[in-house]
mmCIF file of C-alpha atoms and ligand atoms in Angstrom:
data_model
loop_
_atom_site.group_PDB
_atom_site.id
_atom_site.type_symbol
_atom_site.label_atom_id
_atom_site.label_comp_id
_atom_site.label_asym_id
_atom_site.label_seq_id
_atom_site.Cartn_x
_atom_site.Cartn_y
_atom_site.Cartn_z
ATOM 1 C CA MET G 1 -32.088 -0.191 59.064
ATOM 2 C CA ALA G 2 -29.565 -1.529 56.552
ATOM 3 C CA ARG G 3 -30.483 -1.118 52.883
ATOM 4 C CA LYS G 4 -31.026 -4.255 50.934
ATOM 5 C CA VAL G 5 -27.874 -5.172 49.028
ATOM 6 C CA LEU G 6 -28.456 -4.682 45.327
ATOM 7 C CA PRO G 7 -27.394 -7.333 42.858
ATOM 8 C CA LYS G 8 -24.843 -6.376 40.235
ATOM 9 C CA ILE G 9 -26.001 -7.869 36.980
ATOM 10 C CA TYR G 10 -23.969 -7.483 33.805
ATOM 11 C CA PHE G 11 -26.234 -7.493 30.740
ATOM 12 C CA ASP G 12 -23.806 -5.950 28.268
ATOM 13 C CA TYR G 13 -21.867 -8.894 26.820
ATOM 14 C CA ALA G 14 -22.066 -7.421 23.325
ATOM 15 C CA ALA G 15 -19.964 -4.493 24.511
ATOM 16 C CA THR G 16 -17.335 -6.752 25.985
ATOM 17 C CA THR G 17 -16.963 -9.924 28.026
ATOM 18 C CA PRO G 18 -14.900 -10.667 31.121
ATOM 19 C CA VAL G 19 -11.691 -12.520 30.289
ATOM 20 C CA ASP G 20 -11.997 -16.224 31.076
ATOM 21 C CA LYS G 21 -9.807 -17.227 34.033
ATOM 22 C CA GLN G 22 -8.179 -20.017 32.034
ATOM 23 C CA VAL G 23 -7.336 -17.439 29.375
ATOM 24 C CA VAL G 24 -5.743 -15.132 31.954
ATOM 25 C CA LEU G 25 -3.658 -18.042 33.170
ATOM 26 C CA ALA G 26 -2.616 -19.092 29.665
ATOM 27 C CA MET G 27 -1.388 -15.577 28.898
ATOM 28 C CA SER G 28 0.494 -14.827 32.091
ATOM 29 C CA ARG G 29 3.805 -16.522 31.311
ATOM 30 C CA PHE G 30 4.370 -14.433 28.196
ATOM 31 C CA TRP G 31 4.813 -11.132 29.996
ATOM 32 C CA SER G 32 7.798 -11.623 32.255
ATOM 33 C CA VAL G 33 8.958 -15.234 31.854
ATOM 34 C CA ASP G 34 8.653 -16.237 28.196
ATOM 35 C CA PHE G 35 8.733 -12.619 27.094
ATOM 36 C CA GLY G 36 10.941 -12.938 24.007
ATOM 37 C CA ASN G 37 10.353 -11.236 20.684
ATOM 38 C CA PRO G 38 9.250 -13.926 18.215
ATOM 39 C CA SER G 39 11.555 -12.403 15.593
ATOM 40 C CA SER G 40 14.684 -12.841 17.757
ATOM 41 C CA LEU G 41 16.915 -15.754 16.798
ATOM 42 C CA HIS G 42 18.032 -16.804 20.302
ATOM 43 C CA SER G 43 16.248 -19.168 22.637
ATOM 44 C CA PHE G 44 13.943 -16.488 24.080
ATOM 45 C CA GLY G 45 12.828 -15.600 20.596
ATOM 46 C CA GLU G 46 12.451 -19.225 19.600
ATOM 47 C CA LYS G 47 10.184 -19.881 22.540
ATOM 48 C CA ALA G 48 7.982 -16.900 21.688
ATOM 49 C CA ALA G 49 7.925 -17.847 18.003
ATOM 50 C CA LEU G 50 6.896 -21.374 18.905
ATOM 51 C CA ALA G 51 4.061 -20.113 21.107
ATOM 52 C CA LEU G 52 2.912 -17.740 18.386
ATOM 53 C CA ARG G 53 3.009 -20.534 15.820
ATOM 54 C CA GLU G 54 0.984 -22.789 18.103
ATOM 55 C CA SER G 55 -1.652 -20.102 18.634
ATOM 56 C CA ARG G 56 -1.862 -19.469 14.913
ATOM 57 C CA ASN G 57 -2.205 -23.186 14.112
ATOM 58 C CA ARG G 58 -4.851 -23.605 16.766
ATOM 59 C CA ILE G 59 -6.955 -20.706 15.523
ATOM 60 C CA ALA G 60 -6.550 -21.805 11.920
ATOM 61 C CA SER G 61 -7.752 -25.324 12.619
ATOM 62 C CA LEU G 62 -10.695 -24.063 14.714
ATOM 63 C CA ILE G 63 -12.042 -21.950 11.849
ATOM 64 C CA GLY G 64 -11.078 -24.243 8.988
ATOM 65 C CA ALA G 65 -8.246 -22.045 7.722
ATOM 66 C CA LYS G 66 -4.551 -22.534 6.958
ATOM 67 C CA ALA G 67 -2.032 -21.105 9.413
ATOM 68 C CA ASN G 68 -0.662 -18.584 6.908
ATOM 69 C CA GLU G 69 -4.169 -17.186 6.426
ATOM 70 C CA ILE G 70 -4.303 -15.868 10.004
ATOM 71 C CA ILE G 71 -3.066 -12.312 10.581
ATOM 72 C CA PHE G 72 -2.914 -11.178 14.210
ATOM 73 C CA THR G 73 -4.159 -7.632 14.800
ATOM 74 C CA SER G 74 -5.126 -5.394 17.699
ATOM 75 C CA GLY G 75 -8.820 -6.271 17.528
ATOM 76 C CA GLY G 76 -12.005 -5.875 15.540
ATOM 77 C CA THR G 77 -11.525 -2.262 14.568
ATOM 78 C CA GLU G 78 -8.063 -2.822 13.157
ATOM 79 C CA SER G 79 -9.081 -5.978 11.303
ATOM 80 C CA CYS G 80 -12.038 -4.234 9.648
ATOM 81 C CA ASN G 81 -9.818 -1.281 8.731
ATOM 82 C CA LEU G 82 -7.164 -3.606 7.338
ATOM 83 C CA ALA G 83 -9.678 -5.581 5.284
ATOM 84 C CA ILE G 84 -11.178 -2.454 3.754
ATOM 85 C CA LEU G 85 -8.244 -0.059 3.461
ATOM 86 C CA GLY G 86 -5.828 -2.889 2.647
ATOM 87 C CA THR G 87 -8.018 -3.924 -0.287
ATOM 88 C CA ALA G 88 -8.670 -0.363 -1.419
ATOM 89 C CA ALA G 89 -4.930 0.406 -1.472
ATOM 90 C CA ASN G 90 -4.577 -1.951 -4.445
ATOM 91 C CA PHE G 91 -6.760 0.318 -6.589
ATOM 92 C CA VAL G 92 -6.137 3.824 -7.874
ATOM 93 C CA PRO G 93 -9.313 5.825 -8.384
ATOM 94 C CA SER G 94 -9.475 7.899 -11.538
ATOM 95 C CA LYS G 95 -12.097 9.727 -13.576
ATOM 96 C CA LYS G 96 -12.752 6.582 -15.566
ATOM 97 C CA PHE G 97 -12.519 4.101 -12.732
ATOM 98 C CA GLN G 98 -14.166 4.744 -9.389
ATOM 99 C CA PRO G 99 -13.570 1.610 -7.327
ATOM 100 C CA HIS G 100 -16.893 0.637 -5.774
ATOM 101 C CA ILE G 101 -17.431 -0.904 -2.350
ATOM 102 C CA ILE G 102 -20.748 -2.259 -1.043
ATOM 103 C CA SER G 103 -21.641 -2.543 2.613
ATOM 104 C CA THR G 104 -24.771 -2.120 4.746
ATOM 105 C CA GLU G 105 -26.372 0.692 6.691
ATOM 106 C CA ILE G 106 -26.121 -1.253 9.933
ATOM 107 C CA GLU G 107 -22.389 -2.005 10.047
ATOM 108 C CA HIS G 108 -20.238 -1.174 13.030
ATOM 109 C CA GLU G 109 -18.343 2.137 12.888
ATOM 110 C CA ALA G 110 -15.154 0.089 12.421
ATOM 111 C CA VAL G 111 -16.469 -0.576 8.893
ATOM 112 C CA LEU G 112 -18.457 2.600 8.205
ATOM 113 C CA GLU G 113 -15.690 5.019 9.136
ATOM 114 C CA PRO G 114 -12.938 3.626 6.870
ATOM 115 C CA LEU G 115 -15.543 3.545 4.095
ATOM 116 C CA ARG G 116 -16.364 7.179 4.745
ATOM 117 C CA ALA G 117 -12.647 7.996 4.577
ATOM 118 C CA LEU G 118 -12.406 6.232 1.201
ATOM 119 C CA THR G 119 -15.220 8.287 -0.307
ATOM 120 C CA GLN G 120 -12.977 11.319 0.244
ATOM 121 C CA LYS G 121 -10.370 9.649 -1.944
ATOM 122 C CA GLY G 122 -12.479 8.910 -4.986
ATOM 123 C CA PHE G 123 -13.955 5.549 -4.019
ATOM 124 C CA LYS G 124 -17.659 4.992 -4.387
ATOM 125 C CA VAL G 125 -19.551 3.397 -1.506
ATOM 126 C CA SER G 126 -23.074 1.950 -1.536
ATOM 127 C CA LEU G 127 -24.726 1.041 1.758
ATOM 128 C CA LEU G 128 -27.483 -1.541 1.456
ATOM 129 C CA LYS G 129 -30.715 -0.904 3.286
ATOM 130 C CA VAL G 130 -32.138 -3.524 5.617
ATOM 131 C CA ASN G 131 -35.745 -4.497 6.231
ATOM 132 C CA ARG G 132 -37.588 -3.756 9.483
ATOM 133 C CA LEU G 133 -35.952 -6.765 11.079
ATOM 134 C CA GLY G 134 -32.422 -5.803 10.122
ATOM 135 C CA HIS G 135 -31.785 -8.217 7.261
ATOM 136 C CA ILE G 136 -30.381 -7.327 3.842
ATOM 137 C CA ASP G 137 -32.084 -8.414 0.634
ATOM 138 C CA ILE G 138 -29.851 -10.515 -1.594
ATOM 139 C CA ASN G 139 -31.605 -9.282 -4.774
ATOM 140 C CA ASP G 140 -30.915 -5.757 -3.675
ATOM 141 C CA LEU G 141 -27.238 -6.658 -3.321
ATOM 142 C CA GLU G 142 -27.168 -8.230 -6.768
ATOM 143 C CA LYS G 143 -28.632 -5.068 -8.282
ATOM 144 C CA THR G 144 -26.096 -2.880 -6.511
ATOM 145 C CA ILE G 145 -23.047 -4.693 -7.905
ATOM 146 C CA THR G 146 -21.424 -2.892 -10.845
ATOM 147 C CA PRO G 147 -18.453 -3.738 -13.074
ATOM 148 C CA GLN G 148 -16.428 -1.424 -10.817
ATOM 149 C CA THR G 149 -17.298 -3.200 -7.577
ATOM 150 C CA ILE G 150 -14.117 -4.420 -5.844
ATOM 151 C CA LEU G 151 -15.229 -5.314 -2.335
ATOM 152 C CA ILE G 152 -18.323 -6.234 -0.344
ATOM 153 C CA SER G 153 -18.279 -5.957 3.443
ATOM 154 C CA ILE G 154 -21.267 -7.346 5.325
ATOM 155 C CA MET G 155 -21.315 -8.187 9.004
ATOM 156 C CA LEU G 156 -22.155 -11.709 10.093
ATOM 157 C CA ALA G 157 -24.339 -10.515 12.967
ATOM 158 C CA ASN G 158 -25.282 -7.097 14.219
ATOM 159 C CA ASN G 159 -24.074 -5.800 17.565
ATOM 160 C CA GLU G 160 -27.215 -3.847 18.451
ATOM 161 C CA ILE G 161 -30.110 -6.007 17.339
ATOM 162 C CA GLY G 162 -28.437 -9.384 16.777
ATOM 163 C CA SER G 163 -29.710 -9.818 13.216
ATOM 164 C CA VAL G 164 -27.753 -12.460 11.300
ATOM 165 C CA GLN G 165 -27.035 -11.809 7.612
ATOM 166 C CA PRO G 166 -27.228 -14.438 4.859
ATOM 167 C CA ILE G 167 -23.484 -14.473 4.173
ATOM 168 C CA LEU G 168 -23.600 -17.888 2.538
ATOM 169 C CA GLU G 169 -26.051 -16.560 -0.060
ATOM 170 C CA VAL G 170 -23.706 -13.643 -0.679
ATOM 171 C CA VAL G 171 -20.866 -16.112 -1.227
ATOM 172 C CA LYS G 172 -22.959 -18.044 -3.759
ATOM 173 C CA LEU G 173 -23.882 -14.877 -5.636
ATOM 174 C CA LEU G 174 -20.254 -13.770 -5.774
ATOM 175 C CA ASN G 175 -19.063 -17.176 -6.944
ATOM 176 C CA LYS G 176 -21.306 -16.779 -9.979
ATOM 177 C CA ILE G 177 -20.093 -13.262 -10.711
ATOM 178 C CA ASN G 178 -16.429 -14.030 -10.062
ATOM 179 C CA ILE G 179 -16.375 -16.969 -12.508
ATOM 180 C CA GLU G 180 -17.356 -14.486 -15.176
ATOM 181 C CA ARG G 181 -14.749 -11.988 -13.984
ATOM 182 C CA ARG G 182 -11.974 -14.556 -14.040
ATOM 183 C CA ARG G 183 -12.930 -15.467 -17.588
ATOM 184 C CA LYS G 184 -12.643 -11.817 -18.605
ATOM 185 C CA ASN G 185 -9.413 -11.382 -16.650
ATOM 186 C CA GLN G 186 -10.993 -8.800 -14.377
ATOM 187 C CA PRO G 187 -10.243 -8.533 -10.667
ATOM 188 C CA GLU G 188 -12.628 -10.597 -8.546
ATOM 189 C CA ILE G 189 -14.947 -9.025 -6.009
ATOM 190 C CA LEU G 190 -13.688 -9.747 -2.506
ATOM 191 C CA LEU G 191 -16.009 -10.474 0.404
ATOM 192 C CA HIS G 192 -15.238 -9.401 3.958
ATOM 193 C CA THR G 193 -17.418 -10.300 6.918
ATOM 194 C CA ASP G 194 -17.164 -8.732 10.344
ATOM 195 C CA ALA G 195 -17.779 -11.702 12.633
ATOM 196 C CA CYS G 196 -16.972 -9.944 15.932
ATOM 197 C CA GLN G 197 -20.505 -10.278 17.199
ATOM 198 C CA GLY G 198 -21.500 -13.539 15.575
ATOM 199 C CA PHE G 199 -18.612 -15.757 16.547
ATOM 200 C CA GLY G 200 -19.786 -16.612 20.053
ATOM 201 C CA SER G 201 -23.115 -17.969 18.774
ATOM 202 C CA LEU G 202 -22.659 -19.056 15.166
ATOM 203 C CA GLU G 203 -20.460 -21.656 13.598
ATOM 204 C CA VAL G 204 -17.682 -19.866 11.751
ATOM 205 C CA ASN G 205 -15.711 -22.080 9.433
ATOM 206 C CA VAL G 206 -14.183 -20.647 6.277
ATOM 207 C CA GLN G 207 -14.556 -23.987 4.486
ATOM 208 C CA LYS G 208 -18.325 -23.861 4.935
ATOM 209 C CA LEU G 209 -18.533 -20.094 4.772
ATOM 210 C CA PRO G 210 -15.873 -19.345 2.162
ATOM 211 C CA VAL G 211 -15.392 -15.604 2.484
ATOM 212 C CA ASP G 212 -12.135 -13.907 1.474
ATOM 213 C CA LEU G 213 -11.637 -11.836 4.599
ATOM 214 C CA LEU G 214 -13.034 -12.368 8.088
ATOM 215 C CA THR G 215 -12.700 -10.227 11.193
ATOM 216 C CA LEU G 216 -12.746 -11.707 14.661
ATOM 217 C CA ASN G 217 -11.888 -10.164 18.040
ATOM 218 C CA GLY G 218 -11.118 -11.492 21.494
ATOM 219 C CA GLY G 219 -12.886 -8.892 23.602
ATOM 220 C CA LYS G 220 -16.334 -10.257 22.752
ATOM 221 C CA ILE G 221 -15.556 -13.922 23.398
ATOM 222 C CA TYR G 222 -13.934 -13.918 26.848
ATOM 223 C CA GLY G 223 -10.484 -13.187 25.433
ATOM 224 C CA PRO G 224 -8.401 -10.034 25.913
ATOM 225 C CA LYS G 225 -9.576 -6.709 24.509
ATOM 226 C CA GLN G 226 -7.388 -5.418 21.686
ATOM 227 C CA SER G 227 -6.776 -8.943 20.458
ATOM 228 C CA GLY G 228 -8.043 -10.090 17.100
ATOM 229 C CA ILE G 229 -7.343 -11.628 13.756
ATOM 230 C CA LEU G 230 -8.053 -10.954 10.158
ATOM 231 C CA TYR G 231 -8.467 -14.152 8.169
ATOM 232 C CA VAL G 232 -7.056 -13.562 4.682
ATOM 233 C CA ARG G 233 -7.774 -16.303 2.146
ATOM 234 C CA SER G 234 -4.662 -17.572 0.336
ATOM 235 C CA GLY G 235 -4.146 -15.655 -2.867
ATOM 236 C CA VAL G 236 -5.920 -12.500 -1.678
ATOM 237 C CA LYS G 237 -3.563 -9.526 -1.973
ATOM 238 C CA LEU G 238 -3.765 -7.086 0.878
ATOM 239 C CA SER G 239 -1.663 -3.965 1.432
ATOM 240 C CA PRO G 240 -0.601 -3.137 4.994
ATOM 241 C CA ILE G 241 -2.046 -0.140 6.785
ATOM 242 C CA ILE G 242 0.667 -0.225 9.470
ATOM 243 C CA PHE G 243 4.183 -0.261 8.032
ATOM 244 C CA GLY G 244 7.283 -1.615 9.743
ATOM 245 C CA GLY G 245 9.433 -4.649 10.353
ATOM 246 C CA GLY G 246 7.684 -7.186 8.140
ATOM 247 C CA GLN G 247 5.828 -9.194 10.785
ATOM 248 C CA GLU G 248 2.678 -11.123 9.847
ATOM 249 C CA GLN G 249 3.889 -11.530 6.252
ATOM 250 C CA GLY G 250 4.306 -7.767 6.053
ATOM 251 C CA ILE G 251 0.538 -7.309 6.228
ATOM 252 C CA ARG G 252 0.502 -6.260 9.890
ATOM 253 C CA ASN G 253 3.813 -4.879 11.034
ATOM 254 C CA GLY G 254 4.972 -4.523 14.628
ATOM 255 C CA THR G 255 6.114 -7.042 17.249
ATOM 256 C CA GLU G 256 3.361 -9.585 17.740
ATOM 257 C CA ASN G 257 1.521 -9.708 21.063
ATOM 258 C CA VAL G 258 2.365 -13.314 21.926
ATOM 259 C CA ALA G 259 0.332 -13.283 25.147
ATOM 260 C CA PHE G 260 -2.781 -12.010 23.402
ATOM 261 C CA ALA G 261 -2.348 -14.473 20.559
ATOM 262 C CA ALA G 262 -2.261 -17.309 23.110
ATOM 263 C CA GLY G 263 -5.230 -15.838 24.970
ATOM 264 C CA LEU G 264 -7.216 -15.396 21.786
ATOM 265 C CA ALA G 265 -6.477 -18.948 20.646
ATOM 266 C CA LEU G 266 -7.766 -20.368 23.926
ATOM 267 C CA ALA G 267 -10.775 -18.025 23.928
ATOM 268 C CA ILE G 268 -11.711 -19.195 20.435
ATOM 269 C CA GLU G 269 -11.259 -22.818 21.449
ATOM 270 C CA LEU G 270 -13.486 -22.441 24.509
ATOM 271 C CA SER G 271 -16.055 -20.520 22.504
ATOM 272 C CA VAL G 272 -16.284 -23.255 19.880
ATOM 273 C CA LYS G 273 -16.432 -25.936 22.570
ATOM 274 C CA ASN G 274 -19.176 -24.238 24.611
ATOM 275 C CA ARG G 275 -21.183 -22.782 21.751
ATOM 276 C CA GLU G 276 -23.922 -25.352 21.428
ATOM 277 C CA ALA G 277 -24.641 -25.717 25.142
ATOM 278 C CA GLU G 278 -24.448 -21.960 25.667
ATOM 279 C CA ASN G 279 -26.823 -21.290 22.779
ATOM 280 C CA LYS G 280 -29.341 -23.674 24.273
ATOM 281 C CA ARG G 281 -29.096 -22.064 27.682
ATOM 282 C CA LEU G 282 -29.134 -18.470 26.422
ATOM 283 C CA GLY G 283 -31.991 -19.196 24.040
ATOM 284 C CA LYS G 284 -34.152 -20.130 27.020
ATOM 285 C CA LEU G 285 -33.231 -16.954 28.857
ATOM 286 C CA GLN G 286 -33.856 -14.856 25.757
ATOM 287 C CA ASN G 287 -37.227 -16.461 25.243
ATOM 288 C CA TYR G 288 -38.259 -15.902 28.851
ATOM 289 C CA LEU G 289 -37.149 -12.285 28.736
ATOM 290 C CA VAL G 290 -38.915 -11.569 25.454
ATOM 291 C CA LYS G 291 -42.137 -13.192 26.693
ATOM 292 C CA GLY G 292 -41.906 -11.103 29.849
ATOM 293 C CA LEU G 293 -41.441 -7.906 27.860
ATOM 294 C CA GLU G 294 -44.341 -8.742 25.566
ATOM 295 C CA LYS G 295 -46.637 -8.800 28.586
ATOM 296 C CA LYS G 296 -45.727 -5.243 29.508
ATOM 297 C CA SER G 297 -47.409 -2.250 27.918
ATOM 298 C CA ASN G 298 -45.647 0.420 25.889
ATOM 299 C CA ILE G 299 -42.770 -1.872 24.969
ATOM 300 C CA LYS G 300 -41.791 -2.460 21.376
ATOM 301 C CA LEU G 301 -39.277 -5.181 20.567
ATOM 302 C CA ASN G 302 -36.658 -4.321 17.949
ATOM 303 C CA GLY G 303 -35.087 -6.729 15.463
ATOM 304 C CA PRO G 304 -35.931 -10.266 14.369
ATOM 305 C CA GLU G 305 -37.723 -12.905 16.402
ATOM 306 C CA GLN G 306 -35.877 -15.799 17.973
ATOM 307 C CA GLY G 307 -35.201 -18.496 15.396
ATOM 308 C CA SER G 308 -35.494 -16.204 12.392
ATOM 309 C CA GLY G 309 -31.952 -14.966 11.963
ATOM 310 C CA ARG G 310 -31.171 -13.543 15.362
ATOM 311 C CA LEU G 311 -28.392 -14.173 17.867
ATOM 312 C CA LEU G 312 -29.619 -15.938 20.986
ATOM 313 C CA ASN G 313 -28.035 -13.532 23.445
ATOM 314 C CA ASN G 314 -29.475 -10.254 22.208
ATOM 315 C CA ILE G 315 -32.697 -8.485 23.196
ATOM 316 C CA ASN G 316 -33.453 -4.951 22.068
ATOM 317 C CA PHE G 317 -36.586 -2.982 22.896
ATOM 318 C CA SER G 318 -37.932 0.544 23.035
ATOM 319 C CA VAL G 319 -39.960 1.772 25.964
ATOM 320 C CA LEU G 320 -42.243 4.258 24.273
ATOM 321 C CA GLY G 321 -42.105 7.732 25.747
ATOM 322 C CA VAL G 322 -39.086 6.978 27.921
ATOM 323 C CA GLU G 323 -35.525 8.035 27.190
ATOM 324 C CA GLY G 324 -33.231 5.009 26.948
ATOM 325 C CA GLU G 325 -30.342 6.918 28.443
ATOM 326 C CA ALA G 326 -32.314 7.791 31.558
ATOM 327 C CA LEU G 327 -33.726 4.290 31.843
ATOM 328 C CA MET G 328 -30.250 2.795 31.632
ATOM 329 C CA PHE G 329 -29.161 5.118 34.433
ATOM 330 C CA TYR G 330 -31.966 3.990 36.753
ATOM 331 C CA LEU G 331 -31.520 0.335 35.852
ATOM 332 C CA ASN G 332 -27.875 0.751 36.765
ATOM 333 C CA ALA G 333 -28.922 2.250 40.092
ATOM 334 C CA LEU G 334 -31.105 -0.822 40.623
ATOM 335 C CA GLY G 335 -28.170 -3.116 39.862
ATOM 336 C CA VAL G 336 -28.636 -4.029 36.195
ATOM 337 C CA CYS G 337 -26.094 -2.897 33.593
ATOM 338 C CA VAL G 338 -27.584 -2.649 30.115
ATOM 339 C CA ALA G 339 -26.743 -0.582 27.038
ATOM 340 C CA THR G 340 -28.701 1.880 24.962
ATOM 341 C CA GLY G 341 -28.298 1.892 21.171
ATOM 342 C CA SER G 342 -24.591 1.276 20.803
ATOM 343 C CA ALA G 343 -21.846 1.300 23.426
ATOM 344 C CA CYS G 344 -19.453 3.286 21.307
ATOM 345 C CA GLY G 345 -20.269 6.889 20.501
ATOM 346 C CA THR G 346 -20.061 8.476 23.939
ATOM 347 C CA ALA G 347 -19.368 11.716 22.099
ATOM 348 C CA GLU G 348 -22.609 11.227 20.220
ATOM 349 C CA LEU G 349 -24.955 10.331 23.054
ATOM 350 C CA ASP G 350 -27.631 12.520 21.591
ATOM 351 C CA LYS G 351 -27.621 10.879 18.185
ATOM 352 C CA PRO G 352 -30.120 8.059 17.739
ATOM 353 C CA SER G 353 -28.535 4.736 16.765
ATOM 354 C CA HIS G 354 -27.926 4.441 13.009
ATOM 355 C CA VAL G 355 -28.887 0.774 13.228
ATOM 356 C CA LEU G 356 -32.296 1.393 14.774
ATOM 357 C CA LYS G 357 -32.894 4.264 12.350
ATOM 358 C CA ALA G 358 -32.115 1.874 9.477
ATOM 359 C CA LEU G 359 -34.900 -0.415 10.738
ATOM 360 C CA GLY G 360 -37.308 2.455 10.264
ATOM 361 C CA LEU G 361 -37.668 3.517 13.880
ATOM 362 C CA THR G 362 -38.372 7.185 14.545
ATOM 363 C CA ASP G 363 -35.719 9.236 16.368
ATOM 364 C CA LYS G 364 -37.861 9.039 19.468
ATOM 365 C CA GLU G 365 -38.266 5.260 19.309
ATOM 366 C CA ALA G 366 -34.553 4.813 18.636
ATOM 367 C CA LYS G 367 -33.612 7.028 21.564
ATOM 368 C CA SER G 368 -35.822 4.989 23.855
ATOM 369 C CA ALA G 369 -34.061 1.725 23.036
ATOM 370 C CA ILE G 370 -32.425 -0.569 25.548
ATOM 371 C CA ARG G 371 -30.099 -3.412 24.570
ATOM 372 C CA VAL G 372 -29.776 -6.410 26.845
ATOM 373 C CA THR G 373 -27.047 -8.866 25.902
ATOM 374 C CA LEU G 374 -26.622 -12.080 27.819
ATOM 375 C CA GLY G 375 -23.534 -14.197 28.347
ATOM 376 C CA LYS G 376 -21.719 -16.842 30.315
ATOM 377 C CA TYR G 377 -22.660 -15.603 33.778
ATOM 378 C CA SER G 378 -26.270 -14.638 33.022
ATOM 379 C CA THR G 379 -28.841 -16.677 34.920
ATOM 380 C CA MET G 380 -32.605 -17.088 34.974
ATOM 381 C CA SER G 381 -32.731 -15.294 38.305
ATOM 382 C CA ASP G 382 -30.939 -12.308 36.699
ATOM 383 C CA VAL G 383 -33.549 -12.238 33.965
ATOM 384 C CA LYS G 384 -36.387 -12.443 36.477
ATOM 385 C CA TYR G 385 -34.882 -9.680 38.587
ATOM 386 C CA PHE G 386 -34.582 -7.499 35.496
ATOM 387 C CA LEU G 387 -38.215 -8.037 34.526
ATOM 388 C CA LYS G 388 -39.206 -7.225 38.098
ATOM 389 C CA VAL G 389 -37.293 -3.944 38.378
ATOM 390 C CA LEU G 390 -37.914 -2.673 34.859
ATOM 391 C CA PRO G 391 -41.342 -1.158 35.694
ATOM 392 C CA LYS G 392 -39.818 0.493 38.750
ATOM 393 C CA ALA G 393 -37.018 1.982 36.625
ATOM 394 C CA ILE G 394 -39.571 3.249 34.110
ATOM 395 C CA GLU G 395 -41.566 4.885 36.912
ATOM 396 C CA LEU G 396 -38.395 6.497 38.198
ATOM 397 C CA VAL G 397 -37.669 7.978 34.774
ATOM 398 C CA LYS G 398 -41.202 9.289 34.535
ATOM 399 C CA GLY G 399 -40.903 10.786 37.993
ATOM 400 C CA VAL G 400 -43.961 8.963 39.297
ATOM 401 C CA SER G 401 -41.884 6.985 41.759
ATOM 402 C CA THR G 402 -38.824 7.498 43.967
ATOM 403 C CA PHE G 403 -36.185 5.174 45.412
ATOM 404 C CA ASN G 404 -37.095 3.162 48.559
HETATM 405 C C1 LIG L 1 -16.920 -4.741 18.906
HETATM 406 C C2 LIG L 1 -17.125 -4.771 17.450
HETATM 407 C C3 LIG L 1 -16.150 -4.248 16.585
HETATM 408 C C4 LIG L 1 -14.905 -3.568 17.080
HETATM 409 O O1 LIG L 1 -14.045 -4.446 17.732
HETATM 410 P P1 LIG L 1 -12.909 -3.921 18.744
HETATM 411 O O2 LIG L 1 -12.214 -5.169 19.128
HETATM 412 O O3 LIG L 1 -13.636 -3.238 19.860
HETATM 413 O O4 LIG L 1 -12.042 -2.984 18.012
HETATM 414 C C5 LIG L 1 -16.392 -4.350 15.228
HETATM 415 N N1 LIG L 1 -17.527 -4.907 14.760
HETATM 416 C C6 LIG L 1 -18.473 -5.402 15.565
HETATM 417 C C7 LIG L 1 -19.686 -6.033 14.972
HETATM 418 C C8 LIG L 1 -18.313 -5.352 16.937
HETATM 419 O O5 LIG L 1 -19.267 -5.839 17.719
#
């Protein structure tokens, strides 16, 4: 007898998204037809430069920025590195002056690792704790700021638990402090936010959310992987971390990826256009899934509740007494692709997620976590199928059940 065909459900949109077909189409002409180098002065170059300019203008207007505030990079990791290392490079640590940077315990490695590298060079780094739901405390931040603080880097939304940080409150706090600093002729504290995870769900407009530096990538919003921007507010001085031919105002050297810039611009446009309707749709799916999980025993939901500072596409839960890794494996065998803690550290599979640990989970609870992230192609029937096969997958892990 033929085996029943398994569905193939992708529930890992926070790791990456499929590239939108319109985006693929928009990019295609830049590889072998309009392939010029935007720095070349002939007609091929002009055409590429025009396309690059159009992409830059489009992105700028979609996020409320000016065109010259958009720096194209190779994605979220590079933008975060550029924001942090490019700011740090303007300061020389000494015995008397230890430049101080504040971030949070639940940042992505793209932020934590450059910070770690800076501590080796005489910079001081403070990582803010979060509460059990994954939110920072603004009073805590205020107390952590010192006269030597140069930069604050706080993510807009978390990639593992979907908690959304009060960036606007951070902006207001810094405005107060920076007025004082300007008066005393001291360098202002810069604010960077990593918006890689938040952009698909939250309005991001640098007029309404006036940060100094903002990271955005394409691979999480149906654009190409390794595409991204760093928004750099006019007047903010940033040193390059990649040196070369002077592209991107000398802040990010190397021939621009015209195709990816065009793809990213369209991806951002579609994301902004679809955001509201998608949020509504995904919110319903999230709610249904959470309610379904709450009915099951031995399941503990991680992170904030819907409507209290959480992305609408993220669900994270621990199945007590069951290893997340093993559960993911069996769910995959049953046709559902989810993540455990974080998609990144394949070399560190055994380490519990630093984000879940920061929420106060035990190692065991953190290692039993499953992350479900929904997106454009997720449907109610996918969610129902998942809720149906989850108990089966748990039984398989526990060895009390077998396939068939
Ligand atoms: C994915 C992600 C990054 C890294 O982006 P890449 O484009 O993969 O380099 C950084 N921060 C957050 C919050 C992310 O989700």
